[in-house]
PDB file of C-alpha atoms in Angstrom:
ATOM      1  CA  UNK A   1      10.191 -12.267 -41.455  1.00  0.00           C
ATOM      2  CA  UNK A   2      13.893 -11.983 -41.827  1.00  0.00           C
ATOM      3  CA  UNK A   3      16.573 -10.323 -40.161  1.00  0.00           C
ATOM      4  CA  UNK A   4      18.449  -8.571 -42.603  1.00  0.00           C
ATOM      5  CA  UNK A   5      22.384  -8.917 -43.628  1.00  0.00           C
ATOM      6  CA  UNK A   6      24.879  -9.848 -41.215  1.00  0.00           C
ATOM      7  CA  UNK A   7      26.428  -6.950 -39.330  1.00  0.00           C
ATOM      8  CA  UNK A   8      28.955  -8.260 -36.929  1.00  0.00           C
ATOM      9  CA  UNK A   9      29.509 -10.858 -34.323  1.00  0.00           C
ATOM     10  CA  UNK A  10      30.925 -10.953 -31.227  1.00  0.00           C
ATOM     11  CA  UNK A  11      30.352 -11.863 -27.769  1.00  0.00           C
ATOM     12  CA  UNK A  12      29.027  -9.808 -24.782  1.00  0.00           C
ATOM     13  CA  UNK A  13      29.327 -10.967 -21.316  1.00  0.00           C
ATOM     14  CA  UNK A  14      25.407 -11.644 -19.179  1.00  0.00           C
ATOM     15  CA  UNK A  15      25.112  -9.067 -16.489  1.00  0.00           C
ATOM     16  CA  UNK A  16      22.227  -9.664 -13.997  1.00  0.00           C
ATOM     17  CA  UNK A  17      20.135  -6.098 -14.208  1.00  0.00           C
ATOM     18  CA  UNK A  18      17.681  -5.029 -12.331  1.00  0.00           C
ATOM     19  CA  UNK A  19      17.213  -2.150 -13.769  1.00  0.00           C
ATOM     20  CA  UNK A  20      13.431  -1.891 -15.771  1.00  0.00           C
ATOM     21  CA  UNK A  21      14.479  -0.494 -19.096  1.00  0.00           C
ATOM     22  CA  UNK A  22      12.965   3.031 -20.229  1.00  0.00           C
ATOM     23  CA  UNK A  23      10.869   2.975 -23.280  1.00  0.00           C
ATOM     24  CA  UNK A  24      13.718   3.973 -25.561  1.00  0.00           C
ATOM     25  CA  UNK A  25      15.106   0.465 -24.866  1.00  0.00           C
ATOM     26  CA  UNK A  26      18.156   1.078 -23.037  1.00  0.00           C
ATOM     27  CA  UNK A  27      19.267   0.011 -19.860  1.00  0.00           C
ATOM     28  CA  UNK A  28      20.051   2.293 -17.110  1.00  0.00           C
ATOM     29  CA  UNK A  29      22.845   0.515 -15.217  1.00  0.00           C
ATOM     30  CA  UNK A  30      24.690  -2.771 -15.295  1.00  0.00           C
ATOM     31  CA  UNK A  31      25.068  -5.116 -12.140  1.00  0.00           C
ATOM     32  CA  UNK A  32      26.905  -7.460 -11.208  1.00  0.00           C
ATOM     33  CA  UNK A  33      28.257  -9.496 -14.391  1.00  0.00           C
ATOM     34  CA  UNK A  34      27.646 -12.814 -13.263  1.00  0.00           C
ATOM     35  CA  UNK A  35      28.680 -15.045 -16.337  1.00  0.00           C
ATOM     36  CA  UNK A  36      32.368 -14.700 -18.133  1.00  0.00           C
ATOM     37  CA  UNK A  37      32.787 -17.779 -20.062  1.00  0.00           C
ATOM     38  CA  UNK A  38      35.431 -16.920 -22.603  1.00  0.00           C
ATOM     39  CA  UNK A  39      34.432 -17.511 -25.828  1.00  0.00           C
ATOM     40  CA  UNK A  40      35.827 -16.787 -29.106  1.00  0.00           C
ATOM     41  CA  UNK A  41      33.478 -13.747 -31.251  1.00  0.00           C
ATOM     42  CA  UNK A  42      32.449 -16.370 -33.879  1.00  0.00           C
ATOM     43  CA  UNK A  43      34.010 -14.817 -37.340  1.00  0.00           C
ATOM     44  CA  UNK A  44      32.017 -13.493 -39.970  1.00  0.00           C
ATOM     45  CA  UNK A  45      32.937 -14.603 -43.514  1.00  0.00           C
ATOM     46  CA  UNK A  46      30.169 -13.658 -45.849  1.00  0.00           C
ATOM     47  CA  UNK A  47      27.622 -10.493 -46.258  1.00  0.00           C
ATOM     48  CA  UNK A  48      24.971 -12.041 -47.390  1.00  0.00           C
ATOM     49  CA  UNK A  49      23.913 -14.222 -44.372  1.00  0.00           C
ATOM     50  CA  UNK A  50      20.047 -14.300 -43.921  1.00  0.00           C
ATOM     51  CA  UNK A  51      17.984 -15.154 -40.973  1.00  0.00           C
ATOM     52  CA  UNK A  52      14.461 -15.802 -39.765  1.00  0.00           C
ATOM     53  CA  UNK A  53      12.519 -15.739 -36.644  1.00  0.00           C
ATOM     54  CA  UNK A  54      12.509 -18.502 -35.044  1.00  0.00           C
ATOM     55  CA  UNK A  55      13.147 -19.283 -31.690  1.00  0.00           C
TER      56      UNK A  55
ATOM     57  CA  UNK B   1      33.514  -9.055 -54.155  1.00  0.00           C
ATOM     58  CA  UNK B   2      31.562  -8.501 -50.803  1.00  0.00           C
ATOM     59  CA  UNK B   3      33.655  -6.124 -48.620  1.00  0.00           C
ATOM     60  CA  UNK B   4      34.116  -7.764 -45.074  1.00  0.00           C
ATOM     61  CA  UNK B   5      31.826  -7.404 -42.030  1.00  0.00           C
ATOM     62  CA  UNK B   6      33.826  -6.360 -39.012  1.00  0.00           C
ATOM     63  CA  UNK B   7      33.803  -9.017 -36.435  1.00  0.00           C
ATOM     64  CA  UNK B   8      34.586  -9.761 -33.043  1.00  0.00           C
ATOM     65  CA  UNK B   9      33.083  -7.623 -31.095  1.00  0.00           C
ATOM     66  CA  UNK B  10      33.310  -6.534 -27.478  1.00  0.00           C
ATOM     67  CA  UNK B  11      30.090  -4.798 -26.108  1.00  0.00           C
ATOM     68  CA  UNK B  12      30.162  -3.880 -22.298  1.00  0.00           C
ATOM     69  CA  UNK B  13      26.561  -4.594 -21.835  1.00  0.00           C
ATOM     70  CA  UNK B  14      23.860  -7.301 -23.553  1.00  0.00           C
ATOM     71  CA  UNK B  15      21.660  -6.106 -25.813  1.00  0.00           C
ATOM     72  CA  UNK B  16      18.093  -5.064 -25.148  1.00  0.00           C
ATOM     73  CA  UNK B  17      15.575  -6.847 -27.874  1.00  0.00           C
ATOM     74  CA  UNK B  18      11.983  -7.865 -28.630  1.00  0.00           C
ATOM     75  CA  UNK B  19      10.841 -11.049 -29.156  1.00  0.00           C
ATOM     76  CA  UNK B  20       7.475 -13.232 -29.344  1.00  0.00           C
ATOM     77  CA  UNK B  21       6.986 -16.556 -27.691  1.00  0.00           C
ATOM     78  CA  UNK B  22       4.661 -19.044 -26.593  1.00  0.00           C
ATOM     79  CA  UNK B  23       3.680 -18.956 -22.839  1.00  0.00           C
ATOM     80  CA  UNK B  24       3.759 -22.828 -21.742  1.00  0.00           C
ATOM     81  CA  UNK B  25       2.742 -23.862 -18.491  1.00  0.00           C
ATOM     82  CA  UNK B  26       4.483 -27.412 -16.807  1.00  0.00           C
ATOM     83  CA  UNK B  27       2.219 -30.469 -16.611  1.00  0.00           C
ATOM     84  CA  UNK B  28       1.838 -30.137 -12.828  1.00  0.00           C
ATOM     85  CA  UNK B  29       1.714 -26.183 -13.124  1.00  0.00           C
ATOM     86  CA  UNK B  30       4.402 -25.103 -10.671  1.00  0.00           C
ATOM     87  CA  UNK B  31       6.372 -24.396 -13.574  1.00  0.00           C
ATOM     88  CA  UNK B  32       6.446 -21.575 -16.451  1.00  0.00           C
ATOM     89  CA  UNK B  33       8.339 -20.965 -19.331  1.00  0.00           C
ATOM     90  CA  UNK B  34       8.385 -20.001 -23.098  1.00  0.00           C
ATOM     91  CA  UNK B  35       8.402 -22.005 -26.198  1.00  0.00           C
ATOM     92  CA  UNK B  36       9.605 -20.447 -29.519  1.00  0.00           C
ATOM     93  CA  UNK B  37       7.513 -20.018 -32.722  1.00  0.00           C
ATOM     94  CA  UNK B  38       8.743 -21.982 -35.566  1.00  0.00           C
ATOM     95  CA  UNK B  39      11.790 -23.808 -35.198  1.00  0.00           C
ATOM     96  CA  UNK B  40      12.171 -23.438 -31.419  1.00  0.00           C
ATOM     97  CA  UNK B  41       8.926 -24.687 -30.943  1.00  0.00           C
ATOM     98  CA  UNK B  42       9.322 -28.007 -29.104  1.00  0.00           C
ATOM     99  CA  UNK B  43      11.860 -26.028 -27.005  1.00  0.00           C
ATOM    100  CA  UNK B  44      10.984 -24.500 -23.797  1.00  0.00           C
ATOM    101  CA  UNK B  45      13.508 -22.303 -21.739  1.00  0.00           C
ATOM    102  CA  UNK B  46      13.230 -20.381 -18.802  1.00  0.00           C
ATOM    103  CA  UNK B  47      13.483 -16.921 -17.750  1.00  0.00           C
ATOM    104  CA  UNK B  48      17.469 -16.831 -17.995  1.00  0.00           C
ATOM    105  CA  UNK B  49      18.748 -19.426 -20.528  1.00  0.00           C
ATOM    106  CA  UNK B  50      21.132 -20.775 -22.816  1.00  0.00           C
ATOM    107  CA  UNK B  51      20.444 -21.660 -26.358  1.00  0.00           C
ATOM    108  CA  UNK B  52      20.246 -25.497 -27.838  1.00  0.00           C
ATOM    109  CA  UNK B  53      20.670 -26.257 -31.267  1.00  0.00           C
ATOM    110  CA  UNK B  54      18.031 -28.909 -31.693  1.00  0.00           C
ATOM    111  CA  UNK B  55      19.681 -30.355 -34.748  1.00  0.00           C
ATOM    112  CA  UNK B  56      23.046 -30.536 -33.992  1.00  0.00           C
ATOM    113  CA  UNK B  57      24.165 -30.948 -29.703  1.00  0.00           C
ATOM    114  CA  UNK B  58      28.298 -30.648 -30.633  1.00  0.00           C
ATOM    115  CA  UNK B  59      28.579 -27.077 -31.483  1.00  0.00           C
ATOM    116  CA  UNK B  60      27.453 -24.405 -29.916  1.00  0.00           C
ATOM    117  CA  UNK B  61      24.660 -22.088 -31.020  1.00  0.00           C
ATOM    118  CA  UNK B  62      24.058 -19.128 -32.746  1.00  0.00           C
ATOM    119  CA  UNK B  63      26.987 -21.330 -35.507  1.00  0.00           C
ATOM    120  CA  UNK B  64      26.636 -19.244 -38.267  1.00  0.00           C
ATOM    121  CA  UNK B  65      25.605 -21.725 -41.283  1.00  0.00           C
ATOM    122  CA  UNK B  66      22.975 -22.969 -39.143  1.00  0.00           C
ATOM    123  CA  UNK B  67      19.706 -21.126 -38.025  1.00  0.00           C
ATOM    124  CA  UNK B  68      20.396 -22.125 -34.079  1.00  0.00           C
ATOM    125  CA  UNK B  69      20.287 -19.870 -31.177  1.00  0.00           C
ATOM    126  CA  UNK B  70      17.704 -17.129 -29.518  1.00  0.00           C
ATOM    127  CA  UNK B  71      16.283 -14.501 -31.935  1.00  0.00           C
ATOM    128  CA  UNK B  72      15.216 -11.010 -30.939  1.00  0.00           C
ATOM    129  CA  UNK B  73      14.568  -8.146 -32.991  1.00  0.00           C
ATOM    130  CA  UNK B  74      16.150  -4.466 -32.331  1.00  0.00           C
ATOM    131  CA  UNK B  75      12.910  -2.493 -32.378  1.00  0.00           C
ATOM    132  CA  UNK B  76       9.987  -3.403 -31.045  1.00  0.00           C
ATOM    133  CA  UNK B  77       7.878  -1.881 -33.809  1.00  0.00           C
ATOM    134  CA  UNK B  78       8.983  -4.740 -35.485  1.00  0.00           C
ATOM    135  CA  UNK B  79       7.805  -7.448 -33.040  1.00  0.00           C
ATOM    136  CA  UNK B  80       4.948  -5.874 -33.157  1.00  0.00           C
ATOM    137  CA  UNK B  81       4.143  -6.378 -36.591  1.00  0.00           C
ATOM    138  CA  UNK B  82       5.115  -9.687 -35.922  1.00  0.00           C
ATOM    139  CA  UNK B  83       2.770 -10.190 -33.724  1.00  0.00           C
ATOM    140  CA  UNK B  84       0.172  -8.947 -36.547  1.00  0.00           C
ATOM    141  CA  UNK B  85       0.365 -12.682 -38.041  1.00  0.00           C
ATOM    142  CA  UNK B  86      -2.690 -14.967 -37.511  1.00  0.00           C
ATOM    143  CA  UNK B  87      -0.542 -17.547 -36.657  1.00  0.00           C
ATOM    144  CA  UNK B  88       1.490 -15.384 -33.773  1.00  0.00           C
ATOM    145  CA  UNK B  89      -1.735 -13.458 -32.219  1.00  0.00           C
ATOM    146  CA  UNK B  90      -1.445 -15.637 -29.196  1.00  0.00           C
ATOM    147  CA  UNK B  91       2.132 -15.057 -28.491  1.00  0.00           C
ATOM    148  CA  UNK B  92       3.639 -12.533 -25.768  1.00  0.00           C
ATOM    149  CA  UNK B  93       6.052 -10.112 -26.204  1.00  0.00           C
ATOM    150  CA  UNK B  94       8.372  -9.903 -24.794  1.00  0.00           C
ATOM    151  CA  UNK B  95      11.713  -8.138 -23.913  1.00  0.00           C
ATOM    152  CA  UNK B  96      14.760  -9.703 -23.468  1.00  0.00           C
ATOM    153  CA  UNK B  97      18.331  -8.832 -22.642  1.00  0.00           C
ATOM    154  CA  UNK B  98      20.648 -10.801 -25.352  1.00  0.00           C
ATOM    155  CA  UNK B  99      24.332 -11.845 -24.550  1.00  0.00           C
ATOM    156  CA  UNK B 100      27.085 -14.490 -24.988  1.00  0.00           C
ATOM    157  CA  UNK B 101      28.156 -15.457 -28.620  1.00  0.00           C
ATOM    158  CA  UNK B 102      26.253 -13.657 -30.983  1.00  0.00           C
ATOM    159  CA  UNK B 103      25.550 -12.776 -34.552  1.00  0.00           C
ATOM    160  CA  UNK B 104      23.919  -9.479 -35.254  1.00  0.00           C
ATOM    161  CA  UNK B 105      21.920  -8.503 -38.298  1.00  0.00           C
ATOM    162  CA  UNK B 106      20.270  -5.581 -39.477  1.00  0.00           C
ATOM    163  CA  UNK B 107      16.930  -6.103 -37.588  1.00  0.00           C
ATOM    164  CA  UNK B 108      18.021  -8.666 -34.612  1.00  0.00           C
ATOM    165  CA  UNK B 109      20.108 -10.585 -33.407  1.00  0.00           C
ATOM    166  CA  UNK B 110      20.961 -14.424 -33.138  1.00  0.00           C
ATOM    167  CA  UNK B 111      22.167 -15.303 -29.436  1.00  0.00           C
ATOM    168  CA  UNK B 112      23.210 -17.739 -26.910  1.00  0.00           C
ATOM    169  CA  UNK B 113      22.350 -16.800 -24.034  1.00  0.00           C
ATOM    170  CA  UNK B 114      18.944 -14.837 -22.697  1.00  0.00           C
ATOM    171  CA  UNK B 115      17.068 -13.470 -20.074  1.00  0.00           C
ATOM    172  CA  UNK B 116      13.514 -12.715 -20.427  1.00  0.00           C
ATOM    173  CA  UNK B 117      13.237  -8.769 -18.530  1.00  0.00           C
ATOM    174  CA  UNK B 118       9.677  -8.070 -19.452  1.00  0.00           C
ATOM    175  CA  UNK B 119       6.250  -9.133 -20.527  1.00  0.00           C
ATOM    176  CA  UNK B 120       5.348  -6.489 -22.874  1.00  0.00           C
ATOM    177  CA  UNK B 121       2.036  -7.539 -24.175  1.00  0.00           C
ATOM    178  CA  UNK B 122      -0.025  -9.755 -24.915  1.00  0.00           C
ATOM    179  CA  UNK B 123      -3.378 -10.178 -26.780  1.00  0.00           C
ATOM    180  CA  UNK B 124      -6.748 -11.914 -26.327  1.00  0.00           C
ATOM    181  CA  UNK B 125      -8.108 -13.584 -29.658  1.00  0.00           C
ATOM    182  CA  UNK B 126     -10.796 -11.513 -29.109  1.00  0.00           C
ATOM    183  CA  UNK B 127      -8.820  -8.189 -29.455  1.00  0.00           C
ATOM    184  CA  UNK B 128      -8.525  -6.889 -25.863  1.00  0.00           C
ATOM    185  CA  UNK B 129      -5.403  -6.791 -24.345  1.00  0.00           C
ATOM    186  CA  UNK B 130      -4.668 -10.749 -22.624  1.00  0.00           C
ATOM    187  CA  UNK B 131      -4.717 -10.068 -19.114  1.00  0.00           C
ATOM    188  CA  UNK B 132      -4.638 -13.733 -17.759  1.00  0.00           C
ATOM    189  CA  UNK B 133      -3.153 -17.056 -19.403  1.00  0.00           C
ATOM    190  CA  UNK B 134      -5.376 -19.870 -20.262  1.00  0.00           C
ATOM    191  CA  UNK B 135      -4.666 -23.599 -21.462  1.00  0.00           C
ATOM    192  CA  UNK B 136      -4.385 -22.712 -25.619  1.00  0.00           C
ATOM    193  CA  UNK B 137      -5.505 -26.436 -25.833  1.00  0.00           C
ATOM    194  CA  UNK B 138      -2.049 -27.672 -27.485  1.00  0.00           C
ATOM    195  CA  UNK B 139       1.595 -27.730 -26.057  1.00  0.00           C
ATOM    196  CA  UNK B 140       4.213 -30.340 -26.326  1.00  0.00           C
ATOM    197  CA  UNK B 141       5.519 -33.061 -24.022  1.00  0.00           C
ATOM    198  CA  UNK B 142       5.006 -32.073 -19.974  1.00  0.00           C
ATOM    199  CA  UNK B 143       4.020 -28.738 -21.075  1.00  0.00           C
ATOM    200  CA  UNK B 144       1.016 -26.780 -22.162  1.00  0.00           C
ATOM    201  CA  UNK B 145       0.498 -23.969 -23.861  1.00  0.00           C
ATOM    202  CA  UNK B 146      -1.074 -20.784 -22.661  1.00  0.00           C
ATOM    203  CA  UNK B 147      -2.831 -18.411 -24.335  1.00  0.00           C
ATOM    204  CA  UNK B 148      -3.714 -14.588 -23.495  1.00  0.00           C
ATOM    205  CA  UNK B 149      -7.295 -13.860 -22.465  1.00  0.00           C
ATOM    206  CA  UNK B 150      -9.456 -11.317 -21.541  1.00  0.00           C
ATOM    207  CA  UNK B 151     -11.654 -10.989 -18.484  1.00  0.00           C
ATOM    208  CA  UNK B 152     -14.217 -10.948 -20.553  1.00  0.00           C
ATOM    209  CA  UNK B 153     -12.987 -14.418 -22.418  1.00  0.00           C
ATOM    210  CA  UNK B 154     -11.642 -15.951 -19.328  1.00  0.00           C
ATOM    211  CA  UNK B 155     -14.761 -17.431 -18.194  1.00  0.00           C
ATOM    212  CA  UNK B 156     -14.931 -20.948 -18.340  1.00  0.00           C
ATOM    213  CA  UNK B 157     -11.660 -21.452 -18.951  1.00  0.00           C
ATOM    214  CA  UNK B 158      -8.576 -23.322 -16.999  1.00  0.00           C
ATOM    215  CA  UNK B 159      -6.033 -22.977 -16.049  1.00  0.00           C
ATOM    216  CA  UNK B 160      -6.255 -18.917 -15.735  1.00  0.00           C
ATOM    217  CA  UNK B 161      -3.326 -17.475 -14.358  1.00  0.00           C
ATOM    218  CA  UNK B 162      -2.622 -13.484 -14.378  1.00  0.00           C
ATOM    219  CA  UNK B 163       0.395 -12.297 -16.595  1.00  0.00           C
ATOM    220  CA  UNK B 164       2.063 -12.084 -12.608  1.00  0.00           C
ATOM    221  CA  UNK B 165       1.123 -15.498 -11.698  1.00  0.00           C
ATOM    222  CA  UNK B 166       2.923 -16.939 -15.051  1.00  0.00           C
ATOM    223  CA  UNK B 167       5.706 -14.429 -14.530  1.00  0.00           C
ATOM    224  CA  UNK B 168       6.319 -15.755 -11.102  1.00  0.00           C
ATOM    225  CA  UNK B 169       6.214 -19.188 -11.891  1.00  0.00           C
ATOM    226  CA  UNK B 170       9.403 -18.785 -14.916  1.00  0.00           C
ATOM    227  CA  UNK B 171      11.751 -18.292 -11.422  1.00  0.00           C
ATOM    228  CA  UNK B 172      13.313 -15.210 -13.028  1.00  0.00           C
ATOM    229  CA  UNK B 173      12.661 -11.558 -12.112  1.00  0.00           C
ATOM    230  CA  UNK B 174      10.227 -10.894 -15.368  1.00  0.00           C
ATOM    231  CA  UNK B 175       8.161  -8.157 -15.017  1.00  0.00           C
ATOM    232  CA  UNK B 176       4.882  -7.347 -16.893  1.00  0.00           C
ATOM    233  CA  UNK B 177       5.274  -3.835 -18.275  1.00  0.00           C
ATOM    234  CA  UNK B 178       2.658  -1.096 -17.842  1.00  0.00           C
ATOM    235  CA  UNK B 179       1.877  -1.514 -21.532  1.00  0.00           C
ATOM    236  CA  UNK B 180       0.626  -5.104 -21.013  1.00  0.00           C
ATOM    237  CA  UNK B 181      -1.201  -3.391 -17.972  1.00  0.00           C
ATOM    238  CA  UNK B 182      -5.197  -2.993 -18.913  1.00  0.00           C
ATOM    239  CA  UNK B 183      -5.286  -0.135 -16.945  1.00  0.00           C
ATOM    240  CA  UNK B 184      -3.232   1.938 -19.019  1.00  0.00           C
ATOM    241  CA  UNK B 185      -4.420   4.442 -21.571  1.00  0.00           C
ATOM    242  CA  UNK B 186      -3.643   3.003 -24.320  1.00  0.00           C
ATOM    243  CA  UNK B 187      -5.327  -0.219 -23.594  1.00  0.00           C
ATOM    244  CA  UNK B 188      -7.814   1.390 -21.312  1.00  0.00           C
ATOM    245  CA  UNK B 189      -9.711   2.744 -24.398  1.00  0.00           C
ATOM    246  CA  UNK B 190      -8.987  -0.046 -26.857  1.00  0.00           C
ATOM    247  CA  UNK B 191     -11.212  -1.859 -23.993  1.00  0.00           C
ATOM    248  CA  UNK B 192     -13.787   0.501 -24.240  1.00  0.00           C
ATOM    249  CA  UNK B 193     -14.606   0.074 -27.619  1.00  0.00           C
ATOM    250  CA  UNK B 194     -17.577  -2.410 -28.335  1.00  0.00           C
ATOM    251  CA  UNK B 195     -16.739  -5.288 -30.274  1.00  0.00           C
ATOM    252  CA  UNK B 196     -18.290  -6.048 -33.181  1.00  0.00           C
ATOM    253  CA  UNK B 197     -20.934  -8.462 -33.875  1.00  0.00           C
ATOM    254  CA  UNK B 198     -19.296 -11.967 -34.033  1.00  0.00           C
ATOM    255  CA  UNK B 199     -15.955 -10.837 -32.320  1.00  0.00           C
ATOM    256  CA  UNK B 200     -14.380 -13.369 -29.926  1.00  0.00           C
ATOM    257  CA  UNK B 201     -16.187 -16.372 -31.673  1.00  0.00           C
ATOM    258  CA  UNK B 202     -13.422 -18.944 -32.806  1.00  0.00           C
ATOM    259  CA  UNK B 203     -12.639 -18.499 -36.537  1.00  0.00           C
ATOM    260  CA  UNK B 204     -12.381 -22.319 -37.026  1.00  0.00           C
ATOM    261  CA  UNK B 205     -15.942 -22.260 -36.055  1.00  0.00           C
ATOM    262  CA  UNK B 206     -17.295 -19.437 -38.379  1.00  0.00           C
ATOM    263  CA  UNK B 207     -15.193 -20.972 -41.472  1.00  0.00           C
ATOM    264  CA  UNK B 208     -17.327 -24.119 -40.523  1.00  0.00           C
ATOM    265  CA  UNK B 209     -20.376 -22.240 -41.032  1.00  0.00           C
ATOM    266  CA  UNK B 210     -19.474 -20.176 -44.189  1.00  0.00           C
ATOM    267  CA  UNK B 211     -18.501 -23.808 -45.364  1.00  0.00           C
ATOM    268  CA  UNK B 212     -21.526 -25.139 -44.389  1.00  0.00           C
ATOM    269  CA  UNK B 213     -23.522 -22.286 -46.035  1.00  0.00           C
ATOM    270  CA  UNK B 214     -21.755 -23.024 -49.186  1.00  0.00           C
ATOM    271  CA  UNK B 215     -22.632 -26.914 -49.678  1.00  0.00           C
ATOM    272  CA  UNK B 216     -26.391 -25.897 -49.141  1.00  0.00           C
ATOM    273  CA  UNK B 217     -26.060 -23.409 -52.372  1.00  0.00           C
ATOM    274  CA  UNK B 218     -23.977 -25.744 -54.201  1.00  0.00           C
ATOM    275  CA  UNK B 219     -26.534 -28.931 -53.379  1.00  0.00           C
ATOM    276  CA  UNK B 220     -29.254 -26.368 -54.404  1.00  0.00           C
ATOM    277  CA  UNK B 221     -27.799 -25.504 -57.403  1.00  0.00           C
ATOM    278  CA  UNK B 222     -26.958 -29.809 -58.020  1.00  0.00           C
ATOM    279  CA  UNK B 223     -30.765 -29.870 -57.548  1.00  0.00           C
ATOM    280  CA  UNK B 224     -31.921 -27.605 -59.843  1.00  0.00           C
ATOM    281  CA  UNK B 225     -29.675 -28.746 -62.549  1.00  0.00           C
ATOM    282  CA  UNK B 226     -30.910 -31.748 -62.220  1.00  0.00           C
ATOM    283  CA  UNK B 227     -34.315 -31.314 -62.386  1.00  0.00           C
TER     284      UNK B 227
END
């Protein structure tokens, strides 16, 4: 099974919620953010990146 | 020429996604955790974690031109037609909250850094929802894998621990979602539907018997010919 094309990258910070999400899949609110190690959105050359699940 | 993806971005929140991995239980069974599929497969994290490439320990994962890092998918549809595969029937799903460095494709997402939210379900080999966890009979060094059961399949079997039990044991806050529940509808009447004749019997075991059914026709036919 693949993933598709590459969309983007980027980095978004880990935030420690509670909150059960709803069946639509998204959470309700966001706690405290409890990890903010800086690091650089990894830049996307190509289109045509493929992926499988894995891991 | 491939127009440009747009990169570097800036979400204020992780991303919700769906997943499948191995339940895996520590040697001395104080301990749970999950163990990926394919190439994550020697690799068991815990309920919050941070991704390891296993080939390569100086950069740090998801590095694009290698396959490193967490997976999830968007939908959950399509973890569930993952979960279809013969080979993936006695994985969980489950949902996950993705964030750190990531890549994101058209279907998923390749991570570094997750925490397991939810056990969403999980199925017996028998075809009832898995309501308890028992020893699969493989797992990899100091840790076994689990596999859902049944009530009905659980007999007999050990270690047995409810989808709670395991979820306590990862140290995280993971809970198991009304869907994984046997009490709710959905399962509720997939229960109630008799199994058919044969159901629940290993298939290694009834391959060994359609195997064995075939040498006695072919020595048949050997003796025929020959007389």
């Amino acid at each position: 099974m693949r993933l598709g094309k590459v969309q983007a990258s980027g980095y978004v910070a880990d935030v420690a919620d509670e909150t059960v999400v709803s069946e639509t899949g998204a959470s309700e609110t966001a706690a405290e953010i409890t990890k903010t190690v800086a690091a650089a959105p990894e830049a996307v050359a190509a289109d045509r990146e493929q992926a499988s699940v894995s891991g | 020429m491939f127009a440009r993806t747009p990169a570097g971005e800036r979400p204020d929140r992780p991303f919700t996604g769906y997943k499948l991995a191995r339940a895996v239980l520590s040697a001395d069974g104080t301990r749970a955790g999950f163990a990926g599929l394919t190439l994550g497969a020697d690799q068991v994290y815990g309920a919050v974690d941070d991704a390891a490439c296993v080939w390569n320990t100086r950069h740090a994962p998801p590095r694009k031109w290698c396959g490193c890092g967490f997976y999830c998918l968007h939908a959950l549809a399509d973890a569930q037609a993952l979960g279809c595969a013969t080979e993936h029937r006695s994985a969980l799903l489950v949902e996950v909250r993705a964030s750190g460095r990531y890549i994101r494709y058209e279907r998923g997402l390749r991570y570094s850094r997750q925490r397991v939210r939810a056990i969403r379900e999980s199925h017996c080999e028998c075809g009832r929802a898995g309501t308890m966890l028992a020893d699969a009979g493989t797992g990899v060094i100091g840790w076994r894998h689990l596999a859902p059961v049944c009530g009905h399949c659980a007999a007999g079997r050990a270690p047995i621990l409810t989808l709670a039990e395991f979820a306590a044991r990862t140290g995280g806050s993971i809970k198991v979602a009304d869907s994984a529940d046997p009490g709710s509808p959905i399962r509720s009447s997939l229960d109630e539907r008799p199994l058919p004749e044969g159901a629940g019997e290993s298939p290694i075991a009834v391959l060994s018997a359609e195997i064995a059914l075939l040498h006695a026709r072919l020595d048949d036919i050997q003796a025929r010919l020959d007389g």
